[in-house]
CSV table of C-alpha atoms in Angstrom, one decimal:
chain,number,residue,atom,x,y,z
A,1,UNK,CA,24.7,75.8,-91.6
A,2,UNK,CA,22.2,75.9,-94.5
A,3,UNK,CA,21.2,79.5,-93.6
A,4,UNK,CA,24.9,80.5,-93.5
A,5,UNK,CA,25.4,78.9,-96.9
A,6,UNK,CA,22.5,80.9,-98.3
A,7,UNK,CA,23.9,84.2,-96.9
A,8,UNK,CA,27.3,83.4,-98.4
A,9,UNK,CA,25.6,82.8,-101.8
A,10,UNK,CA,23.8,86.1,-101.5
A,11,UNK,CA,27.0,87.9,-100.8
A,12,UNK,CA,28.7,86.3,-103.8
A,13,UNK,CA,25.7,87.3,-105.9
A,14,UNK,CA,25.8,90.9,-104.8
A,15,UNK,CA,29.6,91.0,-105.3
A,16,UNK,CA,29.4,89.8,-108.9
A,17,UNK,CA,26.6,92.3,-109.5
A,18,UNK,CA,28.9,95.1,-108.3
A,19,UNK,CA,26.8,96.0,-105.2
A,20,UNK,CA,29.7,95.0,-103.0
A,21,UNK,CA,33.2,96.2,-103.8
A,22,UNK,CA,36.8,95.7,-102.5
A,23,UNK,CA,37.4,92.2,-103.7
A,24,UNK,CA,38.5,90.6,-107.0
A,25,UNK,CA,35.9,90.3,-109.8
A,26,UNK,CA,33.9,93.3,-108.7
A,27,UNK,CA,30.9,93.5,-110.9
A,28,UNK,CA,32.3,90.9,-113.3
A,29,UNK,CA,28.8,89.6,-114.1
A,30,UNK,CA,26.9,92.9,-113.8
A,31,UNK,CA,25.2,92.5,-117.2
A,32,UNK,CA,24.2,88.9,-116.7
A,33,UNK,CA,22.8,89.5,-113.2
A,34,UNK,CA,20.8,92.7,-114.1
A,35,UNK,CA,22.8,95.1,-112.0
A,36,UNK,CA,20.7,98.0,-113.2
A,37,UNK,CA,17.6,96.6,-111.6
A,38,UNK,CA,16.9,96.7,-107.8
A,39,UNK,CA,16.6,93.4,-105.9
A,40,UNK,CA,13.0,92.6,-104.7
A,41,UNK,CA,13.3,92.1,-100.9
A,42,UNK,CA,10.5,89.6,-100.7
A,43,UNK,CA,12.0,87.4,-103.4
A,44,UNK,CA,15.4,87.5,-101.8
A,45,UNK,CA,14.1,86.5,-98.4
A,46,UNK,CA,12.0,83.7,-100.0
A,47,UNK,CA,15.1,82.3,-101.8
A,48,UNK,CA,17.2,82.5,-98.7
A,49,UNK,CA,14.6,80.7,-96.6
A,50,UNK,CA,14.0,77.8,-99.0
A,51,UNK,CA,17.2,75.8,-98.5
A,52,UNK,CA,17.2,76.1,-94.6
A,53,UNK,CA,13.5,75.2,-94.5
A,54,UNK,CA,14.0,72.1,-96.6
A,55,UNK,CA,17.1,71.1,-94.7
A,56,UNK,CA,15.3,71.6,-91.3
A,57,UNK,CA,12.3,69.6,-92.5
A,58,UNK,CA,14.5,66.7,-93.8
A,59,UNK,CA,16.4,66.7,-90.5
A,60,UNK,CA,13.2,66.6,-88.5
A,61,UNK,CA,11.9,63.7,-90.6
A,62,UNK,CA,15.1,61.8,-90.3
A,63,UNK,CA,15.3,62.3,-86.5
A,64,UNK,CA,11.7,61.6,-85.7
A,65,UNK,CA,11.2,59.2,-82.8
A,66,UNK,CA,10.5,55.6,-83.8
A,67,UNK,CA,9.0,52.8,-81.7
A,68,UNK,CA,11.8,50.5,-80.6
A,69,UNK,CA,11.7,46.8,-81.0
A,70,UNK,CA,11.4,44.7,-77.8
A,71,UNK,CA,14.6,43.0,-76.7
A,72,UNK,CA,14.7,39.2,-77.1
A,73,UNK,CA,14.3,37.2,-74.0
A,74,UNK,CA,17.4,35.1,-74.6
A,75,UNK,CA,20.6,36.1,-76.5
A,76,UNK,CA,21.1,34.4,-79.8
A,77,UNK,CA,24.4,33.7,-81.4
A,78,UNK,CA,24.4,34.4,-85.1
A,79,UNK,CA,27.0,32.9,-87.4
A,80,UNK,CA,29.4,35.4,-88.9
A,81,UNK,CA,28.3,36.4,-92.4
A,82,UNK,CA,30.6,37.6,-95.1
A,83,UNK,CA,30.6,41.3,-95.9
A,84,UNK,CA,28.2,42.2,-98.8
A,85,UNK,CA,29.8,43.0,-102.1
A,86,UNK,CA,28.6,46.3,-103.6
A,87,UNK,CA,26.7,45.5,-106.8
A,88,UNK,CA,27.2,48.8,-108.7
A,89,UNK,CA,30.6,48.0,-110.3
A,90,UNK,CA,29.3,46.6,-113.6
A,91,UNK,CA,26.7,49.4,-113.9
A,92,UNK,CA,29.4,52.0,-113.1
A,93,UNK,CA,31.8,50.6,-115.7
A,94,UNK,CA,28.9,50.6,-118.3
A,95,UNK,CA,27.9,54.2,-117.6
A,96,UNK,CA,31.6,55.3,-117.6
A,97,UNK,CA,32.1,53.7,-121.1
A,98,UNK,CA,28.8,55.2,-122.3
A,99,UNK,CA,29.8,58.7,-121.0
A,100,UNK,CA,33.1,58.6,-122.8
A,101,UNK,CA,31.4,57.4,-126.0
A,102,UNK,CA,28.9,60.2,-125.8
A,103,UNK,CA,31.7,62.8,-125.3
A,104,UNK,CA,33.6,61.4,-128.3
A,105,UNK,CA,30.4,61.5,-130.4
A,106,UNK,CA,29.5,65.0,-129.3
A,107,UNK,CA,33.0,66.2,-130.2
A,108,UNK,CA,32.2,65.8,-133.8
A,109,UNK,CA,29.5,68.5,-133.7
A,110,UNK,CA,29.9,72.3,-133.2
A,111,UNK,CA,27.8,74.9,-131.6
A,112,UNK,CA,27.0,76.3,-135.1
A,113,UNK,CA,25.1,73.0,-135.7
A,114,UNK,CA,22.5,74.0,-133.1
A,115,UNK,CA,24.3,73.0,-129.9
A,116,UNK,CA,24.6,75.1,-126.7
A,117,UNK,CA,28.1,76.5,-126.4
A,118,UNK,CA,30.1,75.9,-123.2
A,119,UNK,CA,31.7,78.7,-121.2
A,120,UNK,CA,35.0,80.0,-122.5
A,121,UNK,CA,34.1,79.6,-126.1
A,122,UNK,CA,34.2,75.9,-126.4
A,123,UNK,CA,32.4,75.1,-129.7
A,124,UNK,CA,32.7,71.3,-130.0
A,125,UNK,CA,29.9,69.1,-128.7
A,126,UNK,CA,28.8,71.4,-125.8
A,127,UNK,CA,25.5,69.9,-124.8
A,128,UNK,CA,26.6,66.3,-125.6
A,129,UNK,CA,29.9,66.8,-123.8
A,130,UNK,CA,28.0,67.9,-120.7
A,131,UNK,CA,25.7,64.9,-120.9
A,132,UNK,CA,28.7,62.6,-121.4
A,133,UNK,CA,30.5,64.1,-118.4
A,134,UNK,CA,27.4,63.6,-116.3
A,135,UNK,CA,27.2,59.9,-117.3
A,136,UNK,CA,30.9,59.5,-116.6
A,137,UNK,CA,30.5,61.1,-113.2
A,138,UNK,CA,27.6,58.8,-112.3
A,139,UNK,CA,29.6,55.8,-113.5
A,140,UNK,CA,32.5,56.7,-111.3
A,141,UNK,CA,30.2,57.2,-108.3
A,142,UNK,CA,28.6,53.8,-108.9
A,143,UNK,CA,31.9,52.0,-109.5
A,144,UNK,CA,33.6,53.6,-106.4
A,145,UNK,CA,32.2,51.2,-103.8
A,146,UNK,CA,32.9,48.1,-105.9
A,147,UNK,CA,36.5,49.3,-106.5
A,148,UNK,CA,37.0,50.1,-102.8
A,149,UNK,CA,35.7,46.6,-101.9
A,150,UNK,CA,38.0,45.0,-104.5
A,151,UNK,CA,41.0,47.0,-103.0
A,152,UNK,CA,40.2,45.5,-99.6
A,153,UNK,CA,40.0,42.0,-101.0
A,154,UNK,CA,43.4,42.4,-102.8
A,155,UNK,CA,45.0,43.7,-99.6
A,156,UNK,CA,43.9,40.5,-97.7
A,157,UNK,CA,45.2,38.1,-100.4
A,158,UNK,CA,48.6,36.3,-100.5
A,159,UNK,CA,49.2,35.5,-96.8
A,160,UNK,CA,48.5,39.0,-95.3
A,161,UNK,CA,49.8,40.2,-92.0
A,162,UNK,CA,47.9,41.9,-89.3
A,163,UNK,CA,48.2,45.4,-90.8
A,164,UNK,CA,47.0,44.2,-94.2
A,165,UNK,CA,44.1,42.3,-92.7
A,166,UNK,CA,43.0,45.4,-90.7
A,167,UNK,CA,43.4,47.6,-93.7
A,168,UNK,CA,41.6,45.3,-96.1
A,169,UNK,CA,38.8,44.5,-93.7
A,170,UNK,CA,38.3,48.2,-93.1
A,171,UNK,CA,38.1,49.0,-96.8
A,172,UNK,CA,35.5,46.2,-97.3
A,173,UNK,CA,33.4,47.4,-94.3
A,174,UNK,CA,33.4,51.0,-95.5
A,175,UNK,CA,33.2,50.4,-99.2
A,176,UNK,CA,29.8,52.0,-99.7
A,177,UNK,CA,30.4,54.9,-97.3
A,178,UNK,CA,33.8,55.8,-98.7
A,179,UNK,CA,33.6,54.5,-102.2
A,180,UNK,CA,30.8,56.8,-103.5
A,181,UNK,CA,32.5,60.1,-102.3
A,182,UNK,CA,35.8,58.9,-103.7
A,183,UNK,CA,34.1,58.2,-107.0
A,184,UNK,CA,32.5,61.7,-107.1
A,185,UNK,CA,35.9,63.3,-106.2
A,186,UNK,CA,37.5,61.4,-109.1
A,187,UNK,CA,34.7,62.5,-111.5
A,188,UNK,CA,35.2,66.2,-110.5
A,189,UNK,CA,39.0,65.9,-110.7
A,190,UNK,CA,38.8,64.2,-114.1
A,191,UNK,CA,36.5,67.0,-115.4
A,192,UNK,CA,39.0,69.6,-114.0
A,193,UNK,CA,41.9,67.9,-115.6
A,194,UNK,CA,40.1,67.6,-119.0
A,195,UNK,CA,39.2,71.3,-118.8
A,196,UNK,CA,42.7,72.3,-118.0
A,197,UNK,CA,44.0,70.2,-120.9
A,198,UNK,CA,41.5,71.7,-123.2
A,199,UNK,CA,42.1,75.3,-122.2
A,200,UNK,CA,45.9,74.8,-122.4
A,201,UNK,CA,46.0,72.9,-125.6
A,202,UNK,CA,46.0,75.8,-128.0
A,203,UNK,CA,42.6,75.1,-129.3
A,204,UNK,CA,41.6,78.7,-129.5
A,205,UNK,CA,39.5,78.4,-126.4
A,206,UNK,CA,39.4,81.5,-124.2
A,207,UNK,CA,40.0,81.4,-120.5
A,208,UNK,CA,37.1,80.5,-118.3
A,209,UNK,CA,35.1,83.4,-116.8
A,210,UNK,CA,34.6,84.2,-113.2
A,211,UNK,CA,31.2,82.4,-112.9
A,212,UNK,CA,32.7,79.3,-114.5
A,213,UNK,CA,35.6,79.4,-112.0
A,214,UNK,CA,33.3,80.0,-109.1
A,215,UNK,CA,31.1,77.1,-110.1
A,216,UNK,CA,34.1,74.8,-110.5
A,217,UNK,CA,35.4,75.8,-107.0
A,218,UNK,CA,32.0,75.2,-105.5
A,219,UNK,CA,31.6,71.8,-107.0
A,220,UNK,CA,35.1,70.7,-106.1
A,221,UNK,CA,34.7,72.0,-102.5
A,222,UNK,CA,31.4,70.2,-102.0
A,223,UNK,CA,32.9,66.9,-103.3
A,224,UNK,CA,35.9,67.2,-101.0
A,225,UNK,CA,33.8,68.2,-98.0
A,226,UNK,CA,31.6,65.1,-98.6
A,227,UNK,CA,34.7,62.9,-98.8
A,228,UNK,CA,36.1,64.4,-95.6
A,229,UNK,CA,32.7,63.9,-93.8
A,230,UNK,CA,32.6,60.3,-94.9
A,231,UNK,CA,36.1,59.7,-93.7
A,232,UNK,CA,35.2,61.2,-90.3
A,233,UNK,CA,32.1,59.0,-90.1
A,234,UNK,CA,34.2,55.9,-91.0
A,235,UNK,CA,36.7,56.8,-88.3
A,236,UNK,CA,34.0,57.1,-85.7
A,237,UNK,CA,32.4,53.8,-86.7
A,238,UNK,CA,35.8,52.1,-86.1
A,239,UNK,CA,36.4,53.8,-82.8
A,240,UNK,CA,34.9,50.9,-80.7
A,241,UNK,CA,36.8,48.2,-82.6
A,242,UNK,CA,40.1,50.1,-82.4
A,243,UNK,CA,39.6,50.5,-78.6
A,244,UNK,CA,38.9,46.8,-78.2
A,245,UNK,CA,42.1,46.0,-80.2
A,246,UNK,CA,44.1,48.3,-78.0
A,247,UNK,CA,42.7,46.7,-74.9
A,248,UNK,CA,43.8,43.3,-76.2
A,249,UNK,CA,47.3,44.6,-76.6
A,250,UNK,CA,47.5,45.6,-80.2
A,251,UNK,CA,50.1,48.3,-80.8
A,252,UNK,CA,48.8,51.8,-81.7
A,253,UNK,CA,51.3,51.9,-84.6
A,254,UNK,CA,49.5,48.9,-86.2
A,255,UNK,CA,46.3,50.9,-86.3
A,256,UNK,CA,48.0,53.9,-87.7
A,257,UNK,CA,49.8,51.8,-90.4
A,258,UNK,CA,46.5,50.2,-91.4
A,259,UNK,CA,44.9,53.6,-91.8
A,260,UNK,CA,47.8,54.8,-93.9
A,261,UNK,CA,47.7,51.7,-96.0
A,262,UNK,CA,44.0,52.2,-96.7
A,263,UNK,CA,44.7,55.7,-97.9
A,264,UNK,CA,47.7,54.8,-100.0
A,265,UNK,CA,45.8,51.9,-101.6
A,266,UNK,CA,42.9,54.2,-102.6
A,267,UNK,CA,45.2,56.8,-104.0
A,268,UNK,CA,47.2,54.2,-106.0
A,269,UNK,CA,44.0,52.9,-107.6
A,270,UNK,CA,41.9,56.1,-108.1
A,271,UNK,CA,44.5,58.6,-109.1
A,272,UNK,CA,45.5,56.6,-112.3
A,273,UNK,CA,41.8,56.0,-113.0
A,274,UNK,CA,41.1,59.7,-112.8
A,275,UNK,CA,44.0,60.5,-115.1
A,276,UNK,CA,42.9,57.9,-117.6
A,277,UNK,CA,39.3,59.2,-117.7
A,278,UNK,CA,40.5,62.8,-118.0
A,279,UNK,CA,42.8,61.9,-120.9
A,280,UNK,CA,40.1,59.9,-122.7
A,281,UNK,CA,37.6,62.7,-122.2
A,282,UNK,CA,39.9,65.4,-123.4
A,283,UNK,CA,41.3,63.5,-126.5
A,284,UNK,CA,38.3,64.1,-128.7
A,285,UNK,CA,38.1,67.8,-127.8
A,286,UNK,CA,41.7,68.4,-128.7
A,287,UNK,CA,41.0,67.0,-132.1
């Protein structure tokens, strides 16, 4: 899969240089990508091999055989322990507030003051705006598990039924696995909404170029793919528990309703949060 991704990246690179034709944006970045110069074969092969080699090495290290621990002679019954609460929520909120503050501060400067301009002709607080968005994205990623765990706790409050108990317990168990990708998707979505608001607010900013659009699509696609992968892993981890519940006579509709309730709860919490962050991030730039 890493080699396939490298080949696709090479094809996009050649397409933007103008070496491959027949698709939109033929040669759109020919000047930036030195279309008048030939590509060195050795350098291209080296760059294509780096990512697959690193991925293969990391996979081999992660899957190396380990010595197993000896099984205990007698089974021991351990008391049930409460699920651990993710500890990143306060740090995430602090980084989120810091990132928004940095973006507001950076909006007071211009690229003529020595800053680096953003794509599309954005002149206000380019480098500081990027730094603020990175801090905001990191804050959302850190706060995601804590917010997911809190959603599970809220679902289990006030005399819950079986469906709410299953949904809340599932959110608490998968808070770290699901919360971080959800936070990253929220960060990407808030950045996209802020950019759309900025480009459509009549601030004199030109439209984003093909490389900017390609980069945005790549980042959004990676974030969504990570979230989908985490969702599949969470579903597989609950497969044995769901099978046990079905053997005990639980209706399959209850499991489906619990899964739907988990999804609706996350959407109800993170969509307004994403909109609020995007609005706060775009407000200084519109001024």
